[in-house]
mmCIF file of C-alpha atoms and ligand atoms in Angstrom:
data_model
loop_
_atom_site.group_PDB
_atom_site.id
_atom_site.type_symbol
_atom_site.label_atom_id
_atom_site.label_comp_id
_atom_site.label_asym_id
_atom_site.label_seq_id
_atom_site.Cartn_x
_atom_site.Cartn_y
_atom_site.Cartn_z
ATOM 1 C CA MET A 1 0.851 20.693 -102.603
ATOM 2 C CA LYS A 2 -0.726 23.205 -100.111
ATOM 3 C CA ARG A 3 -4.212 24.562 -101.821
ATOM 4 C CA LYS A 4 -4.269 28.147 -100.074
ATOM 5 C CA ILE A 5 -1.576 30.742 -100.078
ATOM 6 C CA VAL A 6 -1.082 34.068 -97.704
ATOM 7 C CA VAL A 7 1.224 36.611 -98.723
ATOM 8 C CA ALA A 8 2.267 38.973 -96.037
ATOM 9 C CA ASN A 9 3.438 42.173 -97.423
ATOM 10 C CA TRP A 10 5.548 44.228 -95.130
ATOM 11 C CA LYS A 11 6.114 47.098 -97.285
ATOM 12 C CA MET A 12 8.646 49.824 -95.970
ATOM 13 C CA HIS A 13 8.318 48.231 -92.500
ATOM 14 C CA PRO A 14 10.008 47.552 -89.889
ATOM 15 C CA PRO A 15 13.059 50.038 -89.371
ATOM 16 C CA SER A 16 15.455 47.276 -88.273
ATOM 17 C CA PHE A 17 16.495 43.878 -89.164
ATOM 18 C CA ARG A 18 16.014 43.014 -85.577
ATOM 19 C CA GLU A 19 12.389 44.028 -85.625
ATOM 20 C CA ALA A 20 12.008 41.966 -88.868
ATOM 21 C CA LYS A 21 13.437 38.755 -87.252
ATOM 22 C CA LYS A 22 11.200 39.340 -83.895
ATOM 23 C CA ILE A 23 7.925 39.431 -86.249
ATOM 24 C CA PHE A 24 9.291 36.478 -88.438
ATOM 25 C CA THR A 25 10.203 34.407 -85.263
ATOM 26 C CA ALA A 26 6.401 34.758 -84.230
ATOM 27 C CA VAL A 27 5.043 34.033 -87.594
ATOM 28 C CA THR A 28 7.200 31.249 -88.558
ATOM 29 C CA ARG A 29 6.415 29.526 -85.014
ATOM 30 C CA SER A 30 2.523 30.053 -85.589
ATOM 31 C CA VAL A 31 2.191 28.912 -89.036
ATOM 32 C CA SER A 32 4.279 25.936 -89.237
ATOM 33 C CA ARG A 33 1.209 24.330 -87.941
ATOM 34 C CA MET A 34 -1.207 25.274 -90.819
ATOM 35 C CA LYS A 35 -1.702 22.285 -92.763
ATOM 36 C CA LYS A 36 -3.370 23.710 -96.039
ATOM 37 C CA THR A 37 -1.860 27.113 -96.457
ATOM 38 C CA GLN A 38 1.315 28.067 -97.649
ATOM 39 C CA VAL A 39 2.627 31.493 -96.200
ATOM 40 C CA VAL A 40 5.015 33.835 -98.044
ATOM 41 C CA VAL A 41 6.484 36.751 -96.135
ATOM 42 C CA CYS A 42 7.517 39.839 -98.607
ATOM 43 C CA PRO A 43 10.103 41.937 -96.221
ATOM 44 C CA SER A 44 12.129 44.643 -97.452
ATOM 45 C CA ALA A 45 14.833 43.291 -99.900
ATOM 46 C CA LEU A 46 17.428 44.463 -97.350
ATOM 47 C CA TYR A 47 16.225 41.825 -94.948
ATOM 48 C CA LEU A 48 15.389 38.823 -97.612
ATOM 49 C CA SER A 49 19.095 37.066 -97.167
ATOM 50 C CA GLY A 50 19.294 37.775 -93.421
ATOM 51 C CA LEU A 51 15.963 36.135 -92.756
ATOM 52 C CA LYS A 52 16.391 33.245 -95.272
ATOM 53 C CA SER A 53 19.924 32.127 -93.399
ATOM 54 C CA SER A 54 18.563 32.650 -89.977
ATOM 55 C CA TYR A 55 15.573 30.474 -90.410
ATOM 56 C CA ARG A 56 16.786 27.631 -92.642
ATOM 57 C CA GLY A 57 14.033 25.110 -91.352
ATOM 58 C CA SER A 58 11.138 27.533 -91.714
ATOM 59 C CA LYS A 59 8.060 26.715 -93.809
ATOM 60 C CA VAL A 60 7.716 30.058 -94.515
ATOM 61 C CA LEU A 61 8.890 30.931 -98.348
ATOM 62 C CA PHE A 62 9.916 34.379 -99.179
ATOM 63 C CA GLY A 63 9.043 37.042 -101.770
ATOM 64 C CA SER A 64 10.351 40.142 -103.077
ATOM 65 C CA GLN A 65 7.880 43.059 -103.109
ATOM 66 C CA ASP A 66 9.280 44.104 -106.754
ATOM 67 C CA VAL A 67 11.659 42.990 -109.213
ATOM 68 C CA SER A 68 13.521 44.289 -112.064
ATOM 69 C CA HIS A 69 11.891 44.380 -115.724
ATOM 70 C CA LEU A 70 15.031 43.502 -117.291
ATOM 71 C CA GLU A 71 15.340 39.901 -118.283
ATOM 72 C CA GLU A 72 19.293 39.897 -117.959
ATOM 73 C CA LYS A 73 20.808 38.097 -114.939
ATOM 74 C CA THR A 74 23.014 40.724 -114.306
ATOM 75 C CA GLY A 75 24.382 43.960 -116.064
ATOM 76 C CA SER A 76 25.032 47.585 -115.730
ATOM 77 C CA TYR A 77 21.665 48.575 -114.343
ATOM 78 C CA THR A 78 22.189 50.612 -111.134
ATOM 79 C CA GLY A 79 19.425 50.344 -108.552
ATOM 80 C CA GLU A 80 17.876 47.290 -110.292
ATOM 81 C CA THR A 81 17.768 43.739 -108.771
ATOM 82 C CA SER A 82 17.023 40.714 -111.322
ATOM 83 C CA ALA A 83 14.440 37.955 -111.080
ATOM 84 C CA TYR A 84 17.310 35.605 -111.156
ATOM 85 C CA GLN A 85 19.259 37.323 -108.280
ATOM 86 C CA PHE A 86 15.978 36.964 -106.233
ATOM 87 C CA ALA A 87 15.637 33.402 -107.159
ATOM 88 C CA GLY A 88 19.416 32.507 -106.667
ATOM 89 C CA SER A 89 19.007 33.945 -102.935
ATOM 90 C CA GLY A 90 16.037 31.534 -102.243
ATOM 91 C CA VAL A 91 13.073 33.878 -103.100
ATOM 92 C CA THR A 92 10.361 31.960 -104.595
ATOM 93 C CA HIS A 93 7.671 34.761 -105.272
ATOM 94 C CA THR A 94 7.659 38.616 -106.388
ATOM 95 C CA ILE A 95 4.831 40.678 -106.119
ATOM 96 C CA ILE A 96 4.410 42.957 -109.450
ATOM 97 C CA GLY A 97 2.248 45.811 -110.003
ATOM 98 C CA HIS A 98 1.154 46.604 -106.492
ATOM 99 C CA SER A 99 -1.243 49.903 -106.839
ATOM 100 C CA GLU A 100 1.571 51.567 -104.444
ATOM 101 C CA ARG A 101 4.167 51.066 -107.201
ATOM 102 C CA ARG A 102 1.600 52.159 -109.900
ATOM 103 C CA ALA A 103 1.122 55.346 -107.957
ATOM 104 C CA LEU A 104 4.902 55.877 -108.304
ATOM 105 C CA GLY A 105 4.658 55.798 -112.204
ATOM 106 C CA GLU A 106 4.690 52.052 -113.071
ATOM 107 C CA THR A 107 3.154 51.301 -116.392
ATOM 108 C CA ASP A 108 1.210 48.689 -117.672
ATOM 109 C CA THR A 109 3.990 47.703 -119.935
ATOM 110 C CA ARG A 110 6.831 47.690 -117.439
ATOM 111 C CA ILE A 111 4.397 45.586 -115.312
ATOM 112 C CA SER A 112 3.960 43.172 -118.003
ATOM 113 C CA GLN A 113 7.899 42.845 -118.739
ATOM 114 C CA LYS A 114 8.290 42.292 -114.708
ATOM 115 C CA VAL A 115 5.942 39.466 -114.782
ATOM 116 C CA SER A 116 7.851 37.770 -118.057
ATOM 117 C CA SER A 117 11.061 38.538 -116.196
ATOM 118 C CA ALA A 118 9.868 36.482 -113.136
ATOM 119 C CA CYS A 119 8.570 33.878 -115.185
ATOM 120 C CA ALA A 120 11.945 33.616 -117.026
ATOM 121 C CA ALA A 121 13.752 33.105 -113.607
ATOM 122 C CA ARG A 122 10.679 30.822 -112.539
ATOM 123 C CA LEU A 123 9.712 32.713 -109.750
ATOM 124 C CA SER A 124 5.886 33.079 -109.198
ATOM 125 C CA PRO A 125 4.703 36.301 -110.094
ATOM 126 C CA ILE A 126 1.789 37.662 -107.905
ATOM 127 C CA LEU A 127 0.101 40.281 -110.320
ATOM 128 C CA CYS A 128 -1.952 42.631 -108.427
ATOM 129 C CA VAL A 129 -5.025 44.175 -110.431
ATOM 130 C CA GLY A 130 -7.575 46.590 -108.638
ATOM 131 C CA GLU A 131 -9.866 49.482 -109.739
ATOM 132 C CA ARG A 132 -9.928 52.878 -108.129
ATOM 133 C CA ALA A 133 -13.457 53.199 -107.371
ATOM 134 C CA ARG A 134 -16.674 51.102 -108.065
ATOM 135 C CA ASP A 135 -19.319 52.270 -110.138
ATOM 136 C CA ASP A 136 -22.977 51.029 -111.116
ATOM 137 C CA GLN A 137 -22.359 50.847 -114.965
ATOM 138 C CA GLY A 138 -19.514 48.124 -114.466
ATOM 139 C CA ASP A 139 -17.057 50.262 -115.964
ATOM 140 C CA TYR A 140 -14.311 48.918 -113.000
ATOM 141 C CA LEU A 141 -14.819 45.658 -114.375
ATOM 142 C CA VAL A 142 -13.631 46.831 -117.888
ATOM 143 C CA PHE A 143 -10.638 48.385 -115.978
ATOM 144 C CA LEU A 144 -10.012 45.157 -114.460
ATOM 145 C CA ARG A 145 -10.003 43.185 -117.736
ATOM 146 C CA LYS A 146 -7.418 45.588 -119.008
ATOM 147 C CA GLU A 147 -5.289 45.297 -116.219
ATOM 148 C CA LEU A 148 -5.123 41.673 -116.540
ATOM 149 C CA GLN A 149 -4.926 41.529 -120.097
ATOM 150 C CA LEU A 150 -1.883 44.222 -120.166
ATOM 151 C CA GLY A 151 -0.352 42.637 -117.264
ATOM 152 C CA LEU A 152 -0.264 39.030 -118.514
ATOM 153 C CA ALA A 153 0.576 39.877 -122.470
ATOM 154 C CA GLY A 154 3.745 38.184 -122.076
ATOM 155 C CA VAL A 155 2.546 35.061 -120.005
ATOM 156 C CA THR A 156 2.372 31.806 -121.815
ATOM 157 C CA GLU A 157 0.554 28.484 -120.757
ATOM 158 C CA LYS A 158 2.900 27.104 -119.136
ATOM 159 C CA ASP A 159 3.856 30.301 -117.255
ATOM 160 C CA THR A 160 0.303 30.260 -115.706
ATOM 161 C CA ARG A 161 1.473 27.264 -113.301
ATOM 162 C CA LYS A 162 3.203 29.652 -111.475
ATOM 163 C CA LEU A 163 1.163 32.620 -111.900
ATOM 164 C CA ILE A 164 -1.032 34.132 -108.819
ATOM 165 C CA ILE A 165 -3.350 36.937 -109.170
ATOM 166 C CA ALA A 166 -4.289 39.250 -106.351
ATOM 167 C CA TYR A 167 -7.175 41.057 -106.474
ATOM 168 C CA GLU A 168 -6.506 44.587 -104.302
ATOM 169 C CA PRO A 169 -9.408 47.149 -104.752
ATOM 170 C CA LEU A 170 -7.458 50.429 -104.097
ATOM 171 C CA TRP A 171 -10.434 51.770 -101.964
ATOM 172 C CA ALA A 172 -9.630 48.912 -99.485
ATOM 173 C CA ILE A 173 -5.941 49.285 -99.116
ATOM 174 C CA GLY A 174 -4.811 50.448 -95.893
ATOM 175 C CA LYS A 175 -8.242 50.791 -94.241
ATOM 176 C CA SER A 176 -9.930 48.879 -91.503
ATOM 177 C CA ALA A 177 -12.124 45.620 -91.829
ATOM 178 C CA ASP A 178 -15.099 47.653 -92.250
ATOM 179 C CA ASN A 179 -13.932 49.092 -95.462
ATOM 180 C CA ALA A 180 -12.817 45.820 -97.342
ATOM 181 C CA VAL A 181 -14.968 44.232 -99.870
ATOM 182 C CA THR A 182 -18.121 42.771 -98.931
ATOM 183 C CA PRO A 183 -18.495 38.801 -99.237
ATOM 184 C CA ASP A 184 -20.895 39.204 -102.152
ATOM 185 C CA ALA A 185 -19.122 41.598 -104.122
ATOM 186 C CA LEU A 186 -15.605 39.609 -103.853
ATOM 187 C CA ARG A 187 -17.290 36.420 -104.914
ATOM 188 C CA GLN A 188 -18.521 38.625 -108.070
ATOM 189 C CA THR A 189 -15.194 39.965 -108.745
ATOM 190 C CA VAL A 190 -13.311 36.912 -108.308
ATOM 191 C CA LEU A 191 -15.698 35.181 -110.734
ATOM 192 C CA PHE A 192 -15.150 37.847 -113.255
ATOM 193 C CA ILE A 193 -11.312 37.646 -112.879
ATOM 194 C CA ARG A 194 -11.720 33.688 -113.222
ATOM 195 C CA LYS A 195 -13.802 34.139 -116.427
ATOM 196 C CA THR A 196 -10.894 36.778 -117.659
ATOM 197 C CA LEU A 197 -8.183 34.276 -116.935
ATOM 198 C CA VAL A 198 -10.047 31.359 -118.740
ATOM 199 C CA ASP A 199 -10.754 33.706 -121.971
ATOM 200 C CA LEU A 200 -7.115 34.399 -121.912
ATOM 201 C CA PHE A 201 -5.639 31.102 -121.302
ATOM 202 C CA GLY A 202 -8.333 28.384 -121.809
ATOM 203 C CA ARG A 203 -10.165 26.654 -119.466
ATOM 204 C CA LYS A 204 -7.355 23.959 -118.178
ATOM 205 C CA HIS A 205 -4.924 26.562 -117.477
ATOM 206 C CA GLY A 206 -7.351 29.383 -116.397
ATOM 207 C CA VAL A 207 -9.248 27.611 -113.703
ATOM 208 C CA ARG A 208 -5.973 26.614 -112.124
ATOM 209 C CA ILE A 209 -4.754 30.134 -111.467
ATOM 210 C CA PRO A 210 -4.881 31.047 -107.747
ATOM 211 C CA ILE A 211 -6.890 34.379 -107.062
ATOM 212 C CA LEU A 212 -6.060 36.224 -103.723
ATOM 213 C CA TYR A 213 -7.984 39.064 -102.118
ATOM 214 C CA GLY A 214 -5.772 42.143 -100.750
ATOM 215 C CA GLY A 215 -7.028 45.157 -99.285
ATOM 216 C CA ALA A 216 -8.135 45.781 -95.071
ATOM 217 C CA VAL A 217 -7.702 41.968 -94.399
ATOM 218 C CA GLU A 218 -7.819 41.846 -90.900
ATOM 219 C CA PRO A 219 -9.016 39.480 -88.129
ATOM 220 C CA ALA A 220 -12.491 40.634 -87.928
ATOM 221 C CA ASN A 221 -13.243 39.739 -91.459
ATOM 222 C CA ALA A 222 -10.844 37.201 -92.290
ATOM 223 C CA GLY A 223 -13.211 34.265 -91.457
ATOM 224 C CA THR A 224 -16.016 35.550 -93.876
ATOM 225 C CA LEU A 225 -13.848 36.698 -96.736
ATOM 226 C CA ALA A 226 -11.865 33.251 -96.749
ATOM 227 C CA ALA A 227 -15.530 31.329 -97.163
ATOM 228 C CA VAL A 228 -15.801 33.057 -100.481
ATOM 229 C CA GLU A 229 -16.150 30.798 -103.109
ATOM 230 C CA GLY A 230 -13.039 30.774 -105.481
ATOM 231 C CA VAL A 231 -10.902 32.990 -102.886
ATOM 232 C CA ALA A 232 -7.513 30.840 -102.700
ATOM 233 C CA GLY A 233 -5.731 33.169 -99.806
ATOM 234 C CA PHE A 234 -5.101 36.796 -99.010
ATOM 235 C CA LEU A 235 -2.657 39.085 -99.610
ATOM 236 C CA VAL A 236 -2.036 40.981 -96.270
ATOM 237 C CA GLY A 237 -0.347 44.577 -95.613
ATOM 238 C CA HIS A 238 -0.585 45.955 -92.191
ATOM 239 C CA ALA A 239 -2.205 42.958 -90.337
ATOM 240 C CA SER A 240 0.929 41.065 -91.428
ATOM 241 C CA LEU A 241 3.318 43.111 -89.014
ATOM 242 C CA VAL A 242 1.332 42.197 -85.884
ATOM 243 C CA PRO A 243 2.293 38.695 -85.486
ATOM 244 C CA LYS A 244 -0.868 37.749 -83.437
ATOM 245 C CA ASP A 245 -3.366 39.301 -86.111
ATOM 246 C CA PHE A 246 -1.299 37.430 -88.835
ATOM 247 C CA THR A 247 -1.723 34.194 -87.281
ATOM 248 C CA SER A 248 -5.424 34.516 -87.025
ATOM 249 C CA ILE A 249 -5.732 35.262 -90.695
ATOM 250 C CA VAL A 250 -3.760 32.498 -91.820
ATOM 251 C CA ARG A 251 -6.073 30.186 -89.828
ATOM 252 C CA ALA A 252 -9.212 31.700 -91.098
ATOM 253 C CA ILE A 253 -7.832 30.538 -94.341
ATOM 254 C CA ASP A 254 -6.506 27.206 -93.196
ATOM 255 C CA ARG A 255 -9.822 26.380 -91.798
ATOM 256 C CA SER A 256 -11.810 27.209 -94.734
HETATM 257 P P1 PGA B 1 -3.628 46.388 -96.336
HETATM 258 O O1 PGA B 1 -2.653 46.530 -97.478
HETATM 259 O O2 PGA B 1 -3.794 44.799 -95.778
HETATM 260 O O3 PGA B 1 -2.807 47.135 -95.104
HETATM 261 O O4 PGA B 1 -4.912 46.649 -96.777
HETATM 262 C C1 PGA B 1 -2.963 45.397 -98.667
HETATM 263 C C2 PGA B 1 -1.618 45.507 -99.569
HETATM 264 O O5 PGA B 1 -1.407 46.706 -99.803
HETATM 265 O O6 PGA B 1 -1.217 44.722 -100.166
#
């Protein structure tokens, strides 16, 4: 069982399947040497099956960037893709509640339904939480706790085996390494998230849930952030589209 996880969130990139293959080829080649780290690539849903069938022996796993909140396997729901459909195409993970989806109107209730539908289909939900801004009074911690409580409302103790949390402060996303969280602030926030998970699911289950960090992770800060106690890996946005940068980020985690 690999202990560390790095998730590549390709968002709405690249513009063609040909380019997606080019990035994936480079990534799969270099990460095949990593010993401790599981890499999960989340491309556009349109490229998932093609990439999966083109790279059968790859050690890289696939995730979707979103999933339907509906628990049915199939149905008359135009535009929706069920968790079962993703699972049936070899997808193992799904990002849920990314701030860019919340900005498009996704509510905590919808997010909690998505987490439940992922669990029902045995996908690993990667629940994203993160504050818009930090403050001295600690209001952002109250906000984080609430996001966790609401997003995980339908999760059972058994479901926690597949659950992954990604801490992604909105103020860091899409920025460069200088704007990422500091190691000390990250350590404290991860500790706070861990405490909340233990409160929600009990010690036995709460301590096992991996907590990733996402937001401006680049080769320049990957080593320092990877060394922060309690960080099980990264969720990487823009740097995941540059194979050289992504590889050096995965290497930083693998060595930590
Ligand atoms: P970033 O994005 O690495 O480009 O900051 C992270 C994310 O949005 O998941």
